[in-house]
mmCIF file of C-alpha atoms (C1' of nucleotides) in Angstrom:
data_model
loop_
_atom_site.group_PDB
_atom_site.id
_atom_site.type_symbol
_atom_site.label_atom_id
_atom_site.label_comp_id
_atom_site.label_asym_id
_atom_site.label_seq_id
_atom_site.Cartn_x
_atom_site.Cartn_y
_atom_site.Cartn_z
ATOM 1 C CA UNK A 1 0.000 0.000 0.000
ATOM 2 C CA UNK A 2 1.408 3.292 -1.044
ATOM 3 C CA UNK A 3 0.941 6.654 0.905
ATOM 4 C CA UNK A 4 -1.410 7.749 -1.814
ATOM 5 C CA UNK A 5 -3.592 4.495 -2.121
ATOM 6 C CA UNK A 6 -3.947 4.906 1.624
ATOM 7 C CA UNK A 7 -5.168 8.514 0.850
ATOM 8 C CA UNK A 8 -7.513 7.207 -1.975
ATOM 9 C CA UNK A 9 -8.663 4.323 0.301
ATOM 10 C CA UNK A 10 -9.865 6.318 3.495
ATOM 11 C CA UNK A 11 -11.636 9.495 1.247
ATOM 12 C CA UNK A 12 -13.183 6.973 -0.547
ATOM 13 C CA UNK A 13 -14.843 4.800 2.396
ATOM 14 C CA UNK A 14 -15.329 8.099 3.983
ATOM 15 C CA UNK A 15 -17.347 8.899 0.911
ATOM 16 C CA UNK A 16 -18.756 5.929 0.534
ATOM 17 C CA UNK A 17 -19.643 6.070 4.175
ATOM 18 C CA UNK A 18 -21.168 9.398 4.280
ATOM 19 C CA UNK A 19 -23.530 7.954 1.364
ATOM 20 C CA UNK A 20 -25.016 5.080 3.415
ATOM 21 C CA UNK A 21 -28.628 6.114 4.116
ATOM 22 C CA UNK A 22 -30.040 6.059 7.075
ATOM 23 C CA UNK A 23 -31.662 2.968 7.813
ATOM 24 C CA UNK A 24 -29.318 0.857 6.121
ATOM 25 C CA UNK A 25 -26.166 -0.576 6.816
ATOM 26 C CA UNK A 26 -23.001 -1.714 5.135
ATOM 27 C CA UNK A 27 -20.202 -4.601 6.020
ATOM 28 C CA UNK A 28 -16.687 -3.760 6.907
ATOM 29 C CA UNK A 29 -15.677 -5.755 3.966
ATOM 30 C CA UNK A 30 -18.132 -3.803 1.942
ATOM 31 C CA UNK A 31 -16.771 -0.421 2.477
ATOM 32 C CA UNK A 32 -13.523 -1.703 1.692
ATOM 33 C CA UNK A 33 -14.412 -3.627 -1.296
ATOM 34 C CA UNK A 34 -16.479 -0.250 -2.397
ATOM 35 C CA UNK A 35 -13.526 2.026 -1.521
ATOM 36 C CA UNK A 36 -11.593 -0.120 -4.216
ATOM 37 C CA UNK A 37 -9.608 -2.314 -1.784
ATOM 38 C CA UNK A 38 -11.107 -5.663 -1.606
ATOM 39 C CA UNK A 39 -9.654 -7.603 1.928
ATOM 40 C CA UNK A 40 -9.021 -4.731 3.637
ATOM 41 C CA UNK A 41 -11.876 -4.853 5.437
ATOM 42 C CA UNK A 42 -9.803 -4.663 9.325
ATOM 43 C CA UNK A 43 -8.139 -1.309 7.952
ATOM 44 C CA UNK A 44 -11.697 0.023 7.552
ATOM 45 C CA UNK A 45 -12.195 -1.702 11.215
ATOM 46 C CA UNK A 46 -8.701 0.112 12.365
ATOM 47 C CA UNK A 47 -10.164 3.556 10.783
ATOM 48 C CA UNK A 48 -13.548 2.958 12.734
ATOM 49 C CA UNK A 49 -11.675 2.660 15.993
ATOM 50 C CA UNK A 50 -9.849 5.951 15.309
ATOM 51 C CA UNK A 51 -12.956 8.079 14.618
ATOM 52 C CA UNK A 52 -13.329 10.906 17.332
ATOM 53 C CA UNK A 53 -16.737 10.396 19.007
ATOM 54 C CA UNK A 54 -18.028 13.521 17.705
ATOM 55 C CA UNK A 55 -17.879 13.171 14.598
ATOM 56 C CA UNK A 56 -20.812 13.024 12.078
ATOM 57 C CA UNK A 57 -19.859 10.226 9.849
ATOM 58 C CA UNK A 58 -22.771 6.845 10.417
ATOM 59 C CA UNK A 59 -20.165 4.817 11.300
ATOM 60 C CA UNK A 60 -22.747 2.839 13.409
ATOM 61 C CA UNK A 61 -24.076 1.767 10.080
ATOM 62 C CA UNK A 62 -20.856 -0.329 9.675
ATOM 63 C CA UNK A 63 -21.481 -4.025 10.921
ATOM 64 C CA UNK A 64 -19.508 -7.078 10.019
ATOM 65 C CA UNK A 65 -20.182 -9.271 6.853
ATOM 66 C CA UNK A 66 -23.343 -10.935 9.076
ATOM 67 C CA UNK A 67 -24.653 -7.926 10.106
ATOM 68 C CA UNK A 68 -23.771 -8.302 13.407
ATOM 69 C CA UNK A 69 -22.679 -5.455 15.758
ATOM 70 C CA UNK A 70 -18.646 -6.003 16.072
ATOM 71 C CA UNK A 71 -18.235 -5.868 19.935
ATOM 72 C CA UNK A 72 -18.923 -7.683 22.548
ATOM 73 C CA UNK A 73 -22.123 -6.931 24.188
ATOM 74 C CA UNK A 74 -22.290 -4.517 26.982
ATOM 75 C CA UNK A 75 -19.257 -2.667 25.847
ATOM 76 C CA UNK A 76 -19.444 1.104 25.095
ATOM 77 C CA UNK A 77 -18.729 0.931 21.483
ATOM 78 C CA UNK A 78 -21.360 -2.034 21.090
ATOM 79 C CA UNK A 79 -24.112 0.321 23.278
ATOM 80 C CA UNK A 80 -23.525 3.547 21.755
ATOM 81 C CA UNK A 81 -23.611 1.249 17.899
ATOM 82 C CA UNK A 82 -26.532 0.081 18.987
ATOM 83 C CA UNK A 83 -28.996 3.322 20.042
ATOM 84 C CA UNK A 84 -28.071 4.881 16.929
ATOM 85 C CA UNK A 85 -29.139 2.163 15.071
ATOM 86 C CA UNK A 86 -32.035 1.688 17.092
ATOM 87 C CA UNK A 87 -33.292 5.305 16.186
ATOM 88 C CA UNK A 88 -32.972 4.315 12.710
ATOM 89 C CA UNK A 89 -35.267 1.631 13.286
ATOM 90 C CA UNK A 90 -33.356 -1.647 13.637
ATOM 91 C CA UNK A 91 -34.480 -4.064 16.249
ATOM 92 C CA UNK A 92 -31.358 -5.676 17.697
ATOM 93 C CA UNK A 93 -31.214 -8.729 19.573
ATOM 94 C CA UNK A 94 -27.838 -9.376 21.446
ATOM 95 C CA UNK A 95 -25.240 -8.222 18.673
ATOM 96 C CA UNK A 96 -27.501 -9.092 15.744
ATOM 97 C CA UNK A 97 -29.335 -6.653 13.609
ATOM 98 C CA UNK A 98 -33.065 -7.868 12.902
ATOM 99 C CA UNK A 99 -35.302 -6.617 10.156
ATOM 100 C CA UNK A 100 -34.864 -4.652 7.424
ATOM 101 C CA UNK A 101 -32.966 -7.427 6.141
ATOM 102 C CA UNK A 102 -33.946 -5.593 2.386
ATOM 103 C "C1'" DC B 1 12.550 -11.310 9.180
ATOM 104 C "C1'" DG B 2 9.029 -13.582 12.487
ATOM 105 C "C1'" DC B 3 5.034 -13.530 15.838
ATOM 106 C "C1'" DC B 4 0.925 -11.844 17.762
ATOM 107 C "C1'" DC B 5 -3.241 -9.239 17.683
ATOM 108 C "C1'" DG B 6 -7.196 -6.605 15.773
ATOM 109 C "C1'" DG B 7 -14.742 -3.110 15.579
ATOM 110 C "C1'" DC B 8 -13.030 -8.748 9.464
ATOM 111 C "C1'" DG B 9 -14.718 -12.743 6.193
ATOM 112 C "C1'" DT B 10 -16.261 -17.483 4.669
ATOM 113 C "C1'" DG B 11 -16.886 -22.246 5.478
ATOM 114 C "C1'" DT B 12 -17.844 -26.268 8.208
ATOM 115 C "C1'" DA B 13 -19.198 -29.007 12.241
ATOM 116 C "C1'" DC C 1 -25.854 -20.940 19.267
ATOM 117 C "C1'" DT C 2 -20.573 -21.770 19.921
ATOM 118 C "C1'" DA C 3 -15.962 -23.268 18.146
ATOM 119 C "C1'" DC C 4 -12.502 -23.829 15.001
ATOM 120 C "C1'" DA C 5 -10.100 -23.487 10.634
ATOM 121 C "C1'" DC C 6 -7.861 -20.401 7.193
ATOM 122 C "C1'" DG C 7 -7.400 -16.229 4.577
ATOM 123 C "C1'" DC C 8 -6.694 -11.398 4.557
ATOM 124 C "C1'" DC C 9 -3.744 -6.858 5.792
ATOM 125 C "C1'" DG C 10 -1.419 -3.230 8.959
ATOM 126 C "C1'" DG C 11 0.883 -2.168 13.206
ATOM 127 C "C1'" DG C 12 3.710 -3.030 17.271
ATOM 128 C "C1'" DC C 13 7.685 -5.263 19.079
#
DNA sequence: CGCCCGGCGTGTA
DNA sequence: CTACACGCCGGGC
């Protein structure tokens, strides 16, 4: 990975990212895949992680490949994942996402 | 270079 | 549902 395809790679899932509507949700994999960098889906996981809490990006709508919340229940991340996607209307039971399967 | 670990993924039992 | 396997890629040491 060169400095610039690590550029290209995080503008693009941030792109990518800021397009997911509301209501859906995307895979780590996904994003990565999308963002033009199939496999890389634990840099898009690393890039998650680093994401100050304020910002405005739906990075709660990122779930793992079967669309499950990616932490362990009862942790912060996994409660704060899942209110937000709660007010978008998912129903989740333990880590997994119910509904709106599309 | 190797080894281990992570907001991962797919398959199988 | 859990539990492994194996594959993937960066980062830390």
């Amino acid at each position: 990975m060169t400095n610039q395809a690590i550029d290209n790679f995080k503008s693009q899932v941030f792109l990518i990212l800021n397009n997911v509507p509301r209501g859906e949700c995307i895979a780590y994999g996904e994003l990565a895949a999308l963002a033009g960098f199939p496999n890389h889906a634990r840099q898009v996981g690393a890039m998650m992680k680093n994401l100050p809490k304020d910002t405005n990006l739906p990075w709660h709508r990122v779930v793992n490949a079967r669309k499950r919340i990616s932490f362990p229940e009862n942790t912060e991340g996994y409660l704060r994942q899942k209110e937000k996607l709660e007010q978008e209307g998912w129903v989740i039971i333990g880590t997994k996402l119910a509904m709106k399967t599309d």
